Short mmCIF file of C-alpha atoms in Angstrom, two decimals:
data_model
loop_
_atom_site.label_atom_id
_atom_site.label_comp_id
_atom_site.label_asym_id
_atom_site.label_seq_id
_atom_site.Cartn_x
_atom_site.Cartn_y
_atom_site.Cartn_z
CA MET N 1 81.38 59.23 -8.76
CA LYS N 2 81.11 62.85 -9.88
CA ARG N 3 79.00 65.31 -7.74
CA SER N 4 76.93 66.10 -10.75
CA THR N 5 76.10 62.49 -11.23
CA ILE N 6 75.06 61.96 -7.55
CA PHE N 7 72.97 65.09 -7.68
CA ALA N 8 71.06 63.93 -10.76
CA ALA N 9 70.31 60.54 -9.36
CA ALA N 10 69.18 61.99 -6.01
CA PHE N 11 66.93 64.45 -7.95
CA CYS N 12 65.35 61.67 -10.13
CA ALA N 13 64.62 59.50 -7.13
CA ALA N 14 62.88 62.39 -5.26
CA PHE N 15 60.79 63.23 -8.43
CA LEU N 16 59.74 59.61 -8.89
CA LEU N 17 58.76 59.26 -5.19
CA THR N 18 56.75 62.59 -5.02
CA ASP N 19 54.95 62.59 -8.37
CA PRO N 20 51.68 60.38 -8.04
CA LEU N 21 51.51 59.93 -11.83
CA ILE N 22 55.07 58.35 -12.13
CA ALA N 23 55.14 56.46 -8.77
CA SER N 24 56.03 52.87 -8.80
CA ALA N 25 53.02 50.53 -9.18
CA HIS N 26 54.19 48.74 -6.14
CA MET N 27 53.50 51.74 -3.83
CA THR N 28 50.40 52.48 -1.91
CA PRO N 29 47.76 53.93 -4.42
CA PRO N 30 47.82 57.71 -4.43
CA PHE N 31 45.30 59.84 -2.68
CA ILE N 32 43.51 62.97 -3.91
CA THR N 33 42.75 65.61 -1.14
CA GLY N 34 43.22 62.80 1.52
CA GLN N 35 40.60 60.45 -0.14
CA PRO N 36 41.44 57.23 -2.16
CA VAL N 37 41.34 57.44 -5.91
CA PRO N 38 37.69 56.90 -7.10
CA THR N 39 36.76 53.34 -8.23
CA LEU N 40 34.10 51.90 -10.43
CA ALA N 41 33.69 48.69 -8.20
CA PRO N 42 30.51 49.84 -6.43
CA ILE N 43 28.69 50.56 -9.61
CA VAL N 44 29.91 47.27 -11.23
CA LYS N 45 28.95 45.27 -8.06
CA ARG N 46 25.33 46.84 -8.20
CA VAL N 47 24.69 46.17 -11.82
CA ALA N 48 26.57 43.15 -12.73
CA PRO N 49 23.87 40.77 -11.59
CA ALA N 50 21.57 42.25 -14.13
CA VAL N 51 23.82 41.17 -17.13
CA VAL N 52 23.39 37.63 -18.23
CA ASN N 53 25.06 35.16 -20.51
CA ILE N 54 23.12 33.96 -23.43
CA SER N 55 24.06 30.68 -25.23
CA THR N 56 22.23 29.44 -28.40
CA SER N 57 22.17 26.49 -30.71
CA GLY N 58 20.33 25.95 -33.95
CA HIS N 59 20.73 25.30 -37.66
CA VAL N 60 21.43 27.60 -40.60
CA THR N 61 21.03 27.03 -44.39
CA ILE N 62 24.30 26.87 -46.22
CA GLN N 63 24.88 27.18 -49.91
CA GLN N 64 24.86 23.81 -51.43
CA ASN N 65 27.77 22.72 -53.68
CA PRO N 66 26.81 23.52 -57.45
CA PHE N 67 27.75 20.04 -58.33
CA PHE N 68 24.55 18.79 -56.53
CA ASN N 69 22.44 20.73 -58.99
CA ASP N 70 23.53 18.41 -61.73
CA PRO N 71 20.92 15.68 -62.39
CA PHE N 72 23.59 13.07 -62.25
CA PHE N 73 24.60 13.80 -58.68
CA GLN N 74 20.90 14.22 -57.68
CA GLN N 75 20.14 10.78 -59.04
CA PHE N 76 22.84 9.07 -57.00
CA PHE N 77 22.79 11.30 -53.89
CA GLY N 78 19.13 12.00 -53.63
CA MET N 79 19.74 15.71 -52.99
CA GLN N 80 16.96 16.98 -55.32
CA GLY N 81 18.25 20.59 -54.78
CA MET N 82 17.18 20.77 -51.10
CA PRO N 83 19.06 23.25 -48.96
CA MET N 84 21.62 21.83 -46.60
CA GLN N 85 21.48 22.61 -42.91
CA GLN N 86 24.48 23.25 -40.63
CA GLN N 87 24.31 23.09 -36.78
CA PHE N 88 25.75 26.13 -34.88
CA GLN N 89 26.36 27.21 -31.22
CA ALA N 90 26.97 30.88 -30.31
CA LEU N 91 27.31 33.00 -27.22
CA GLY N 92 26.13 36.53 -26.44
CA SER N 93 25.01 38.79 -23.74
CA GLY N 94 21.78 40.15 -22.39
CA VAL N 95 20.36 42.66 -19.85
CA ILE N 96 17.57 41.98 -17.38
CA VAL N 97 15.22 45.03 -17.70
CA ASP N 98 12.26 43.75 -15.87
CA ALA N 99 12.91 41.37 -12.88
CA ARG N 100 9.24 40.73 -12.07
CA HIS N 101 8.35 39.48 -15.51
CA GLY N 102 11.84 38.03 -16.38
CA TYR N 103 12.27 40.23 -19.56
CA ILE N 104 15.75 40.39 -21.04
CA LEU N 105 16.97 42.77 -23.75
CA THR N 106 19.46 41.60 -26.19
CA ASN N 107 20.48 41.95 -29.88
CA ASN N 108 18.45 40.13 -32.46
CA HIS N 109 21.70 38.66 -34.11
CA VAL N 110 22.38 36.97 -30.88
CA ILE N 111 19.32 34.75 -30.97
CA ALA N 112 18.59 34.65 -34.76
CA HIS N 113 17.83 31.14 -36.04
CA ALA N 114 18.20 29.68 -32.59
CA ASP N 115 16.41 26.43 -31.80
CA LYS N 116 17.47 26.53 -28.18
CA ILE N 117 18.23 29.55 -26.01
CA THR N 118 19.78 29.33 -22.48
CA VAL N 119 20.21 32.25 -20.11
CA THR N 120 22.91 31.95 -17.48
CA LEU N 121 22.72 34.44 -14.49
CA TYR N 122 25.49 36.04 -12.41
CA ASP N 123 24.80 33.51 -9.72
CA LYS N 124 25.45 30.63 -12.17
CA ARG N 125 21.74 29.63 -12.45
CA SER N 126 20.54 28.65 -15.96
CA PHE N 127 17.10 28.91 -17.47
CA PRO N 128 15.64 28.32 -20.99
CA ALA N 129 14.52 31.46 -22.62
CA LYS N 130 11.39 32.24 -24.75
CA VAL N 131 11.55 34.70 -27.52
CA VAL N 132 8.92 37.47 -26.76
CA GLY N 133 9.67 39.22 -29.96
CA ARG N 134 12.31 40.36 -32.33
CA ASP N 135 13.04 43.52 -34.46
CA PRO N 136 15.60 42.89 -37.08
CA GLU N 137 15.38 46.49 -38.30
CA THR N 138 17.08 47.72 -35.11
CA ASP N 139 18.88 44.36 -34.25
CA LEU N 140 17.00 44.07 -30.91
CA ALA N 141 15.09 41.31 -29.29
CA VAL N 142 13.27 40.53 -25.98
CA LEU N 143 13.64 37.23 -24.16
CA GLN N 144 11.70 36.05 -21.02
CA ILE N 145 12.79 33.56 -18.42
CA LYS N 146 10.81 32.19 -15.39
CA ALA N 147 13.07 32.71 -12.42
CA ASN N 148 12.97 34.19 -8.93
CA ASP N 149 15.40 36.65 -7.25
CA LEU N 150 16.29 38.51 -10.44
CA THR N 151 18.09 41.87 -10.49
CA GLN N 152 17.02 44.39 -13.11
CA ILE N 153 19.06 47.29 -14.17
CA PRO N 154 17.58 50.83 -14.26
CA LEU N 155 17.30 52.47 -17.71
CA GLY N 156 18.95 55.79 -18.31
CA ASN N 157 18.52 58.62 -20.77
CA SER N 158 20.76 58.28 -23.79
CA ALA N 159 19.77 61.69 -25.22
CA ALA N 160 21.50 63.40 -22.29
CA LEU N 161 24.77 61.68 -23.12
CA GLN N 162 27.66 63.96 -24.09
CA VAL N 163 30.90 63.04 -25.89
CA GLY N 164 33.42 62.49 -23.38
CA ASP N 165 31.09 61.02 -20.75
CA PHE N 166 32.61 57.98 -18.81
CA VAL N 167 30.89 54.67 -19.55
CA ILE N 168 31.32 51.05 -18.50
CA ALA N 169 30.71 47.93 -20.84
CA ILE N 170 29.63 44.69 -19.14
CA GLY N 171 29.30 41.33 -21.07
CA ASN N 172 30.62 37.97 -22.00
CA PRO N 173 33.43 38.55 -24.60
CA PHE N 174 34.68 35.23 -25.97
CA GLY N 175 32.49 33.51 -23.22
CA LEU N 176 34.49 35.15 -20.45
CA SER N 177 31.51 35.82 -18.12
CA HIS N 178 30.82 39.33 -16.81
CA THR N 179 33.85 41.06 -18.14
CA VAL N 180 33.99 44.62 -17.29
CA THR N 181 35.69 47.42 -19.39
CA ALA N 182 35.71 51.13 -19.22
CA GLY N 183 36.02 54.19 -21.54
CA ILE N 184 34.23 57.22 -22.79
CA VAL N 185 31.49 58.11 -25.34
CA SER N 186 33.59 58.72 -28.36
CA ALA N 187 30.72 59.85 -30.61
CA LYS N 188 27.02 59.91 -31.03
CA GLY N 189 24.55 59.49 -33.88
CA ARG N 190 26.75 57.07 -35.88
CA ALA N 191 24.80 55.67 -38.87
CA GLN N 192 25.37 52.80 -41.24
CA VAL N 193 27.37 50.86 -38.61
CA GLN N 194 25.62 47.57 -39.59
CA ASP N 195 22.70 46.37 -41.59
CA GLY N 196 19.37 47.52 -40.38
CA LYS N 197 16.82 50.25 -41.52
CA TYR N 198 17.19 52.29 -38.26
CA SER N 199 20.64 53.31 -37.38
CA ASP N 200 21.73 55.59 -34.50
CA PHE N 201 24.72 54.34 -32.57
CA ILE N 202 26.87 55.47 -29.63
CA GLN N 203 30.43 55.08 -30.37
CA THR N 204 32.78 54.17 -27.36
CA ASP N 205 36.29 53.14 -26.84
CA ALA N 206 35.33 50.77 -23.88
CA ALA N 207 36.62 47.44 -25.06
CA ILE N 208 33.90 45.43 -26.87
CA ASN N 209 34.55 42.10 -28.45
CA PRO N 210 32.69 39.11 -29.81
CA GLY N 211 30.36 37.93 -27.06
CA ASN N 212 29.60 41.38 -25.71
CA SER N 213 26.70 41.73 -28.15
CA GLY N 214 23.47 42.42 -26.18
CA GLY N 215 25.35 43.42 -23.08
CA ALA N 216 25.07 46.60 -21.19
CA LEU N 217 26.75 50.07 -21.69
CA ILE N 218 26.39 51.72 -18.28
CA ASN N 219 26.89 55.40 -17.17
CA VAL N 220 28.49 56.46 -13.94
CA LYS N 221 25.00 56.43 -12.27
CA GLY N 222 24.69 52.69 -12.78
CA GLN N 223 22.10 53.16 -15.44
CA VAL N 224 22.13 51.44 -18.92
CA ILE N 225 22.31 53.84 -21.63
CA GLY N 226 23.15 51.54 -24.54
CA ILE N 227 23.02 47.86 -25.70
CA ASN N 228 26.34 46.81 -26.98
CA THR N 229 26.07 45.74 -30.54
CA ALA N 230 28.97 45.92 -32.92
CA ILE N 231 32.69 46.65 -33.22
CA MET N 232 35.00 47.84 -35.92
CA THR N 233 37.95 45.64 -36.73
CA ARG N 234 41.14 45.78 -38.83
CA GLY N 235 41.76 43.18 -41.51
CA GLN N 236 41.02 39.65 -40.41
CA SER N 237 41.09 40.58 -36.68
CA GLU N 238 37.86 40.19 -34.72
CA GLY N 239 39.28 41.89 -31.55
CA ASN N 240 38.69 45.35 -30.23
CA ILE N 241 40.70 48.22 -31.65
CA GLY N 242 38.90 50.84 -29.52
CA ILE N 243 35.90 51.49 -31.73
CA GLY N 244 32.68 49.94 -30.48
CA PHE N 245 29.06 50.68 -30.97
CA ALA N 246 25.90 50.56 -28.86
CA ILE N 247 22.20 51.15 -29.56
CA PRO N 248 21.04 54.04 -27.48
CA ILE N 249 18.62 52.98 -24.70
CA ASP N 250 16.10 55.60 -25.73
CA LEU N 251 15.50 53.65 -29.02
CA ALA N 252 15.70 50.37 -27.14
CA LYS N 253 13.07 51.50 -24.71
CA PHE N 254 10.64 52.03 -27.58
CA VAL N 255 11.32 48.62 -29.12
CA LEU N 256 11.06 46.97 -25.69
CA ASN N 257 7.72 48.49 -24.86
CA GLN N 258 6.31 47.68 -28.42
CA ILE N 259 7.49 43.99 -28.24
CA VAL N 260 6.10 43.51 -24.69
CA ALA N 261 2.70 45.15 -25.63
CA HIS N 262 2.33 43.70 -29.20
CA GLY N 263 4.95 40.95 -29.78
CA LYS N 264 6.30 43.07 -32.49
CA VAL N 265 7.16 46.63 -33.31
CA GLU N 266 4.31 48.77 -34.81
CA ARG N 267 5.83 51.75 -36.61
CA GLY N 268 4.26 54.62 -38.47
CA GLU N 269 5.23 56.13 -41.87
CA ILE N 270 4.29 58.93 -44.10
CA GLY N 271 5.02 57.46 -47.27
CA VAL N 272 8.11 59.22 -48.76
CA SER N 273 11.63 58.40 -49.80
CA LEU N 274 14.32 60.70 -48.65
CA GLY N 275 17.56 61.64 -50.27
CA PRO N 276 20.89 62.78 -48.86
CA MET N 277 21.72 66.56 -48.24
CA ASP N 278 25.05 68.15 -48.54
CA ASN N 279 26.07 71.68 -48.86
CA THR N 280 25.83 71.67 -52.69
CA VAL N 281 22.36 70.33 -52.70
CA ALA N 282 21.34 72.76 -49.97
CA LYS N 283 22.63 75.71 -51.95
CA ALA N 284 20.81 74.58 -54.92
CA PHE N 285 17.55 74.57 -53.01
CA GLY N 286 18.30 78.04 -51.51
CA LEU N 287 19.07 76.79 -47.97
CA PRO N 288 21.97 78.38 -45.97
CA GLU N 289 23.21 75.04 -44.68
CA LYS N 290 22.56 71.36 -45.13
CA GLU N 291 19.66 70.45 -42.92
CA GLY N 292 16.41 68.43 -43.01
CA GLY N 293 15.28 65.61 -45.19
CA LEU N 294 14.97 65.96 -48.93
CA VAL N 295 11.80 64.30 -50.28
CA GLU N 296 12.72 62.41 -53.46
CA LYS N 297 9.53 60.25 -53.87
CA VAL N 298 6.02 60.68 -52.57
CA ASN N 299 4.05 57.31 -52.64
CA PRO N 300 0.68 57.61 -54.29
CA GLY N 301 -2.18 57.61 -51.77
CA SER N 302 0.24 58.05 -48.96
CA PRO N 303 -0.34 60.38 -45.98
CA ALA N 304 2.47 62.67 -47.29
CA GLU N 305 0.51 62.92 -50.75
CA LYS N 306 -2.71 63.77 -48.92
CA ALA N 307 -0.92 66.36 -46.99
CA GLY N 308 0.26 68.16 -50.05
CA ILE N 309 3.91 67.06 -49.72
CA ARG N 310 5.71 66.99 -53.13
CA ARG N 311 8.98 65.66 -54.52
CA GLY N 312 11.66 68.36 -53.91
CA ASP N 313 10.27 69.48 -50.59
CA ILE N 314 12.59 69.57 -47.62
CA ILE N 315 11.21 68.58 -44.23
CA LEU N 316 13.02 70.91 -41.71
CA LYS N 317 11.12 70.18 -38.49
CA LEU N 318 9.24 67.44 -36.84
CA ASN N 319 6.82 68.66 -34.13
CA GLY N 320 8.77 71.80 -33.97
CA VAL N 321 12.21 70.10 -33.43
CA PRO N 322 14.79 70.58 -36.27
CA VAL N 323 15.54 67.73 -38.45
CA LYS N 324 19.28 67.09 -38.78
CA ASP N 325 19.31 64.79 -41.64
CA ARG N 326 17.42 62.08 -43.30
CA ASN N 327 18.53 59.31 -40.89
CA ASP N 328 17.31 61.60 -38.04
CA LEU N 329 13.86 62.01 -39.59
CA VAL N 330 13.40 58.33 -40.37
CA LEU N 331 14.41 57.28 -36.82
CA ARG N 332 12.23 59.66 -35.12
CA LEU N 333 9.26 58.88 -37.35
CA SER N 334 9.86 55.22 -36.70
CA GLN N 335 9.10 55.78 -33.10
CA VAL N 336 5.74 57.41 -33.73
CA ALA N 337 2.71 55.19 -33.42
CA PRO N 338 0.38 54.62 -36.45
CA GLY N 339 -2.60 56.85 -36.30
CA THR N 340 -0.63 59.77 -34.64
CA THR N 341 -0.80 63.17 -36.19
CA VAL N 342 2.56 65.03 -36.52
CA GLN N 343 3.37 68.54 -37.62
CA LEU N 344 5.95 68.79 -40.48
CA GLN N 345 7.56 72.05 -41.29
CA ILE N 346 8.24 72.02 -45.14
CA TYR N 347 10.58 74.22 -47.23
CA ARG N 348 9.52 74.87 -50.74
CA ASN N 349 10.68 77.52 -53.18
CA GLY N 350 12.15 79.75 -50.48
CA GLU N 351 9.10 79.50 -48.18
CA THR N 352 8.19 77.38 -45.30
CA ARG N 353 4.89 76.14 -44.08
CA THR N 354 3.69 73.49 -41.49
CA VAL N 355 1.46 70.69 -42.41
CA PRO N 356 -0.36 68.03 -40.31
CA VAL N 357 0.40 64.47 -41.44
CA THR N 358 -1.17 61.31 -39.89
CA LEU N 359 1.01 58.27 -39.89
CA VAL N 360 -0.15 54.97 -41.33
CA PRO N 361 1.28 51.51 -40.11
CA SER N 362 4.64 50.87 -41.60
CA THR N 363 3.92 47.47 -43.30
CA ILE N 364 3.94 45.92 -46.68
CA THR N 365 1.33 47.78 -48.55
CA VAL N 366 -0.89 46.30 -51.15
CA ASN N 367 -4.22 46.86 -52.86
CA SER N 368 -6.61 44.65 -50.79
CA GLN N 369 -8.76 44.02 -53.86
CA SER N 370 -6.04 42.39 -55.80
CA ALA N 371 -4.20 40.79 -52.83
CA PRO N 372 -6.62 39.53 -50.25
CA SER N 373 -5.41 38.38 -46.81
CA SER N 374 -5.91 35.06 -45.26
CA THR N 375 -5.96 34.08 -41.60
CA VAL N 376 -6.43 30.38 -40.88
CA GLY N 377 -9.09 29.50 -38.27
CA LYS N 378 -8.67 27.95 -34.90
CA GLY N 379 -7.28 24.58 -34.42
CA SER N 380 -4.79 24.61 -37.32
CA PRO N 381 -0.93 24.80 -36.61
CA MET N 382 -0.99 27.94 -38.80
CA GLU N 383 -3.37 29.67 -36.59
CA GLY N 384 -2.01 33.16 -35.74
CA VAL N 385 -0.34 33.58 -39.18
CA ASP N 386 -1.69 36.26 -41.49
CA VAL N 387 -0.71 36.05 -45.12
CA GLN N 388 -1.54 37.69 -48.38
CA THR N 389 -0.84 37.02 -52.15
CA LEU N 390 2.55 38.08 -53.23
CA THR N 391 2.57 40.69 -55.94
CA PRO N 392 5.53 42.00 -57.99
CA ASP N 393 5.61 45.23 -55.99
CA ILE N 394 5.99 43.40 -52.74
CA ALA N 395 8.41 40.94 -54.14
CA GLY N 396 10.52 43.93 -55.09
CA GLN N 397 10.34 45.27 -51.49
CA LEU N 398 11.53 41.96 -50.25
CA GLY N 399 14.48 41.75 -52.73
CA LEU N 400 12.94 38.94 -54.71
CA PRO N 401 12.45 38.72 -58.39
CA SER N 402 9.22 40.13 -59.66
CA THR N 403 8.22 36.66 -61.04
CA THR N 404 8.31 35.11 -57.56
CA PHE N 405 5.03 33.39 -56.59
CA GLY N 406 3.44 32.51 -53.25
CA VAL N 407 1.92 34.23 -50.20
CA VAL N 408 3.76 36.68 -48.02
CA VAL N 409 3.56 36.41 -44.21
CA LYS N 410 2.20 39.76 -42.94
CA SER N 411 2.42 38.91 -39.21
CA VAL N 412 2.94 35.96 -36.82
CA ASP N 413 1.45 35.72 -33.41
CA PRO N 414 4.57 35.35 -31.03
CA ASN N 415 2.52 32.75 -29.03
CA SER N 416 1.56 30.76 -32.01
CA PRO N 417 3.05 27.35 -33.14
CA ALA N 418 4.48 29.11 -36.20
CA ALA N 419 6.73 31.21 -33.85
CA ASP N 420 8.22 28.02 -32.71
CA ALA N 421 8.65 26.30 -36.05
CA ARG N 422 11.69 24.20 -36.83
CA PRO N 423 14.39 24.62 -37.82
CA PHE N 424 13.45 28.43 -38.15
CA PRO N 425 10.51 30.45 -36.70
CA LEU N 426 8.20 31.72 -39.40
CA GLN N 427 8.68 35.61 -39.75
CA ARG N 428 6.98 38.52 -41.31
CA GLY N 429 8.22 38.85 -44.93
CA ASP N 430 8.74 35.22 -45.48
CA VAL N 431 7.19 33.94 -48.70
CA ILE N 432 5.39 30.44 -48.54
CA GLN N 433 5.57 28.71 -51.91
CA GLU N 434 4.49 25.21 -50.83
CA VAL N 435 2.29 23.62 -48.24
CA ASN N 436 2.80 19.96 -47.78
CA HIS N 437 4.42 19.82 -51.21
CA HIS N 438 1.45 21.58 -52.81
CA LYS N 439 2.26 24.66 -54.86
CA VAL N 440 0.75 27.86 -53.39
CA VAL N 441 0.20 30.74 -55.87
CA ASN N 442 -2.25 32.86 -53.88
CA SER N 443 -3.99 33.22 -50.53
CA ALA N 444 -6.87 30.93 -51.65
CA ASP N 445 -4.50 28.08 -52.57
CA TYR N 446 -2.78 28.63 -49.19
CA GLU N 447 -6.03 28.47 -47.28
CA GLN N 448 -7.18 25.40 -49.18
CA GLN N 449 -3.99 23.38 -48.43
CA VAL N 450 -3.81 24.41 -44.78
CA GLN N 451 -7.46 23.57 -44.17
CA ALA N 452 -6.83 20.15 -45.83
CA ALA N 453 -3.98 19.56 -43.38
CA GLY N 454 -6.42 19.81 -40.43
CA ASP N 455 -4.59 19.74 -37.05
CA LYS N 456 -1.63 17.81 -38.34
CA PRO N 457 1.94 19.25 -38.73
CA VAL N 458 2.40 21.40 -41.79
CA LEU N 459 5.52 21.34 -44.03
CA LEU N 460 6.18 24.72 -45.68
CA PHE N 461 8.64 25.66 -48.23
CA VAL N 462 9.63 29.20 -47.57
CA ARG N 463 11.66 31.69 -49.71
CA THR N 464 13.45 34.82 -48.66
CA ASN N 465 16.11 36.87 -50.42
CA GLN N 466 18.70 34.62 -48.72
CA GLY N 467 17.34 31.46 -50.42
CA GLY N 468 14.67 28.75 -49.85
CA PHE N 469 14.29 26.43 -46.98
CA TYR N 470 11.79 24.01 -45.45
CA VAL N 471 9.93 24.80 -42.23
CA VAL N 472 7.73 22.45 -40.05
CA VAL N 473 5.03 24.03 -38.04
CA SER N 474 3.60 21.52 -35.55
CA PRO N 475 0.39 21.89 -33.42
CA SER N 476 0.78 23.43 -29.99
CA SER N 477 1.40 20.99 -27.26
CA ASP N 478 -0.90 23.00 -24.76
#
């Protein structure tokens, strides 16, 4: 063997043995200044018991074959145009945020349409779960279990996160209990990641897969800073490609506190519609850069109109804090309680001024004289359900034709029989068109038919922009 060949082999061997980054995987782990390489194991060991597995089962309405709309098929099969139900089972994750009361934070889509929800803990114990409340607009929900010796996870501060921070994801991807992955914060403030009115996501490259939804995104202090929610996939693949999203814990805290206190989220609004801002639009309005929320519409009689806000105004600051864009403004206003007065800095015709605006509840708004509400009295299965006559304006807000009739559900007490209706719980925004096969056109019709049912189970035909289905509300067993 030539001398040069022997020398090269010896040099390569020495290099491989001395460089810790290229050393053999079979060697003793490298040390840094005499200490072992850091590990995430202590953090994981501390927080893993607070992450739970959530399994659900239920029924969903599926599109009926068009052939069954034909009277010939209806005559022989007796379908009569009724929606078809399909049973499903699903898995997800959740995070124990209050061990004393058994509160668990998860995604709304994890438990949507579920008839049965079971929570399995880190120590393999299983418990039935009750839905405390849901918020589809942020895709969050709160469950409750009755169990002892629970471990809760401390809530962090997602506003303090920086791109590049290390994070850990814990959940149950594909049913693989308590899987741990790690990565960094890839981006903040991602919008339009999934359906939902309020969108402000943390992007991470920590592996997130189906089943991780509702699980915890953890910082290196062992605090939850996000609720894992969605992934971006390529083609037909449902697996991780390094782009996952989590709901910031600061937003989740607001939803959690609202649901625990009220059974739902009470949001405020000022009554405007906002448009997008880019450099071209900003220049046209005389602004040096794109910023703020551009007012495209002011609702008549709204707090914004009363405060003197006009179409074409640009809202630059909310309580002295600059508004980045319309999504930022909508998100921040959504976390202000109704009745609160905020200070808005308005830009108009080259000048700025600050105006006080008092928020009103963010609900379906109608003229109370033309659409009275109805709340059924004590003893009825429909107790705890507040409805009002559907109007063309409300139908439009709900994505329904203006000719749709019925009464719209304004609110449902989470402890009422309607919240446990089968196969689906009654929800705000549902339109009731029949009560025990009797057509309901307004709140007076609804009240008459519900009172006639007394304390017996009530069969409702409910319509949403996803279709129509029957719901049975049975008296409480208490």
